[in-house]
Amino acid sequence: DVNKKRFLDAANALFRHQYKIYATDSTAEFLRAAGIDAEVVSKISQNLKGKKSVLDVIKAKAVTFVVNLSEYGSKAENRFLQRFSDGYYIRRAAVDNQLPLFTDLQLAKAFVKAFLSLKKEDLKIKAWDEYIK
């Protein structure tokens, strides 16, 4: 819930710019309570009747990018659980379908800010050397 609260401004900005937001049930409920409409998709481990699964949405490339923050943290004893969690399969599907994946909250927020403020014409193709100077 802490990460959801911290991402709320970015989600609200996407919503105000009329982007469709897909979210699993608890996240969609959280967003709706904040006045942000989100279409509910089921987790892999759920079977919500009449709902697309998060994997269906990713595989269909109905999303531009995926934000998926770890549920378990980084403790060694949680790595086994994390490996086989819904989040693992969501992250794997995003990578396998060549969608940008954000697992870091600050990076996800920065990406949304840039995504909404820059236009295609603002982006120039440069050699890598020009970026790292």
mmCIF file of C-alpha atoms in Angstrom:
data_model
loop_
_atom_site.group_PDB
_atom_site.id
_atom_site.type_symbol
_atom_site.label_atom_id
_atom_site.label_comp_id
_atom_site.label_asym_id
_atom_site.label_seq_id
_atom_site.Cartn_x
_atom_site.Cartn_y
_atom_site.Cartn_z
ATOM 1 C CA ASP A 1 0.000 0.000 0.000
ATOM 2 C CA VAL A 2 2.900 2.365 0.643
ATOM 3 C CA ASN A 3 4.132 1.968 -2.943
ATOM 4 C CA LYS A 4 0.591 2.425 -4.256
ATOM 5 C CA LYS A 5 0.317 5.717 -2.375
ATOM 6 C CA ARG A 6 3.696 6.853 -3.675
ATOM 7 C CA PHE A 7 2.712 6.071 -7.275
ATOM 8 C CA LEU A 8 -0.703 7.710 -6.976
ATOM 9 C CA ASP A 9 0.354 11.075 -8.473
ATOM 10 C CA ALA A 10 1.789 9.338 -11.539
ATOM 11 C CA ALA A 11 -1.328 7.182 -11.963
ATOM 12 C CA ASN A 12 -3.501 10.261 -11.605
ATOM 13 C CA ALA A 13 -1.462 12.081 -14.265
ATOM 14 C CA LEU A 14 -1.930 9.159 -16.691
ATOM 15 C CA PHE A 15 -5.652 9.124 -15.952
ATOM 16 C CA ARG A 16 -5.981 12.896 -16.494
ATOM 17 C CA HIS A 17 -4.262 12.462 -19.877
ATOM 18 C CA GLN A 18 -6.926 9.839 -20.688
ATOM 19 C CA TYR A 19 -4.670 6.784 -20.710
ATOM 20 C CA LYS A 20 -6.373 3.516 -19.863
ATOM 21 C CA ILE A 21 -5.013 1.914 -16.716
ATOM 22 C CA TYR A 22 -5.193 -1.832 -16.116
ATOM 23 C CA ALA A 23 -4.734 -3.085 -12.574
ATOM 24 C CA THR A 24 -5.250 -6.219 -10.546
ATOM 25 C CA ASP A 25 -8.199 -6.180 -8.146
ATOM 26 C CA SER A 26 -6.699 -4.650 -5.000
ATOM 27 C CA THR A 27 -4.733 -2.040 -6.948
ATOM 28 C CA ALA A 28 -7.799 -1.125 -9.029
ATOM 29 C CA GLU A 29 -9.826 -0.760 -5.836
ATOM 30 C CA PHE A 30 -7.140 1.503 -4.368
ATOM 31 C CA LEU A 31 -7.054 3.637 -7.522
ATOM 32 C CA ARG A 32 -10.841 3.910 -7.687
ATOM 33 C CA ALA A 33 -10.954 5.104 -4.078
ATOM 34 C CA ALA A 34 -8.624 7.903 -5.213
ATOM 35 C CA GLY A 35 -10.911 8.803 -8.137
ATOM 36 C CA ILE A 36 -8.861 7.035 -10.822
ATOM 37 C CA ASP A 37 -10.692 4.634 -13.117
ATOM 38 C CA ALA A 38 -8.875 1.358 -13.744
ATOM 39 C CA GLU A 39 -9.950 -1.749 -15.591
ATOM 40 C CA VAL A 40 -9.623 -4.827 -13.406
ATOM 41 C CA VAL A 41 -7.573 -7.710 -14.737
ATOM 42 C CA SER A 42 -7.126 -10.937 -12.835
ATOM 43 C CA LYS A 43 -3.831 -12.090 -11.408
ATOM 44 C CA ILE A 44 -2.449 -15.360 -12.691
ATOM 45 C CA SER A 45 -3.370 -17.106 -9.449
ATOM 46 C CA GLN A 46 -6.966 -15.805 -9.612
ATOM 47 C CA ASN A 47 -9.834 -16.670 -11.857
ATOM 48 C CA LEU A 48 -12.120 -13.633 -11.905
ATOM 49 C CA LYS A 49 -15.124 -14.500 -14.045
ATOM 50 C CA GLY A 50 -15.460 -12.335 -17.134
ATOM 51 C CA LYS A 51 -12.129 -10.589 -16.554
ATOM 52 C CA LYS A 52 -9.054 -10.712 -18.727
ATOM 53 C CA SER A 53 -5.919 -11.812 -16.957
ATOM 54 C CA VAL A 54 -2.940 -9.530 -16.597
ATOM 55 C CA LEU A 55 -1.050 -11.909 -18.902
ATOM 56 C CA ASP A 56 -3.735 -11.573 -21.592
ATOM 57 C CA VAL A 57 -3.335 -7.783 -21.534
ATOM 58 C CA ILE A 58 0.454 -7.973 -21.683
ATOM 59 C CA LYS A 59 0.558 -10.607 -24.425
ATOM 60 C CA ALA A 60 -1.918 -8.607 -26.516
ATOM 61 C CA LYS A 61 0.323 -5.556 -26.016
ATOM 62 C CA ALA A 62 -2.717 -3.592 -24.870
ATOM 63 C CA VAL A 63 -0.367 -1.661 -22.569
ATOM 64 C CA THR A 64 2.547 0.646 -23.338
ATOM 65 C CA PHE A 65 4.538 -0.266 -20.246
ATOM 66 C CA VAL A 66 4.249 -2.333 -17.052
ATOM 67 C CA VAL A 67 4.816 -1.202 -13.471
ATOM 68 C CA ASN A 68 5.260 -4.167 -11.141
ATOM 69 C CA LEU A 69 6.804 -3.630 -7.742
ATOM 70 C CA SER A 70 7.961 -6.633 -5.735
ATOM 71 C CA GLU A 71 5.645 -7.847 -2.987
ATOM 72 C CA TYR A 72 8.319 -9.606 -0.963
ATOM 73 C CA GLY A 73 11.343 -7.332 -0.783
ATOM 74 C CA SER A 74 14.851 -8.633 -1.258
ATOM 75 C CA LYS A 75 15.492 -10.915 1.751
ATOM 76 C CA ALA A 76 17.081 -14.199 0.776
ATOM 77 C CA GLU A 77 14.311 -16.305 2.374
ATOM 78 C CA ASN A 78 11.737 -14.543 0.198
ATOM 79 C CA ARG A 79 13.487 -15.187 -3.117
ATOM 80 C CA PHE A 80 11.813 -18.565 -3.541
ATOM 81 C CA LEU A 81 8.352 -17.054 -2.984
ATOM 82 C CA GLN A 82 9.158 -14.112 -5.235
ATOM 83 C CA ARG A 83 10.389 -16.359 -8.005
ATOM 84 C CA PHE A 84 7.036 -18.092 -8.304
ATOM 85 C CA SER A 85 4.751 -15.198 -7.451
ATOM 86 C CA ASP A 86 2.240 -13.554 -9.752
ATOM 87 C CA GLY A 87 4.685 -10.653 -9.955
ATOM 88 C CA TYR A 88 7.378 -12.935 -11.331
ATOM 89 C CA TYR A 89 5.117 -14.101 -14.166
ATOM 90 C CA ILE A 90 3.971 -10.545 -14.864
ATOM 91 C CA ARG A 91 7.569 -9.324 -15.092
ATOM 92 C CA ARG A 92 8.545 -12.316 -17.232
ATOM 93 C CA ALA A 93 5.633 -11.671 -19.640
ATOM 94 C CA ALA A 94 6.538 -7.973 -19.957
ATOM 95 C CA VAL A 95 10.131 -8.828 -20.847
ATOM 96 C CA ASP A 96 9.133 -11.670 -23.178
ATOM 97 C CA ASN A 97 6.740 -9.322 -25.009
ATOM 98 C CA GLN A 98 9.315 -6.527 -25.257
ATOM 99 C CA LEU A 99 7.377 -4.058 -23.117
ATOM 100 C CA PRO A 100 9.150 -1.565 -20.880
ATOM 101 C CA LEU A 101 9.071 -2.897 -17.323
ATOM 102 C CA PHE A 102 9.513 -0.775 -14.219
ATOM 103 C CA THR A 103 10.233 -2.491 -10.925
ATOM 104 C CA ASP A 104 11.629 0.621 -9.243
ATOM 105 C CA LEU A 105 9.122 3.151 -7.943
ATOM 106 C CA GLN A 106 11.235 6.271 -8.533
ATOM 107 C CA LEU A 107 12.121 5.195 -12.070
ATOM 108 C CA ALA A 108 8.465 4.439 -12.879
ATOM 109 C CA LYS A 109 7.419 7.882 -11.633
ATOM 110 C CA ALA A 110 10.196 9.585 -13.633
ATOM 111 C CA PHE A 111 9.210 7.656 -16.760
ATOM 112 C CA VAL A 112 5.553 8.693 -16.455
ATOM 113 C CA LYS A 113 6.595 12.319 -15.995
ATOM 114 C CA ALA A 114 8.795 12.196 -19.112
ATOM 115 C CA PHE A 115 6.222 10.187 -21.074
ATOM 116 C CA LEU A 116 3.552 12.796 -20.440
ATOM 117 C CA SER A 117 5.699 15.890 -20.898
ATOM 118 C CA LEU A 118 7.736 15.030 -24.008
ATOM 119 C CA LYS A 119 6.429 14.730 -27.538
ATOM 120 C CA LYS A 120 7.903 12.501 -30.196
ATOM 121 C CA GLU A 121 9.307 15.606 -31.928
ATOM 122 C CA ASP A 122 11.197 16.509 -28.731
ATOM 123 C CA LEU A 123 13.259 13.337 -28.876
ATOM 124 C CA LYS A 124 16.385 13.397 -30.981
ATOM 125 C CA ILE A 125 18.326 10.363 -32.093
ATOM 126 C CA LYS A 126 21.873 10.629 -30.803
ATOM 127 C CA ALA A 127 24.908 8.440 -30.585
ATOM 128 C CA TRP A 128 25.427 6.849 -27.159
ATOM 129 C CA ASP A 129 28.548 9.003 -26.624
ATOM 130 C CA GLU A 130 26.406 12.150 -26.795
ATOM 131 C CA TYR A 131 24.280 10.953 -23.891
ATOM 132 C CA ILE A 132 27.134 10.080 -21.546
ATOM 133 C CA LYS A 133 29.191 13.273 -21.920
#
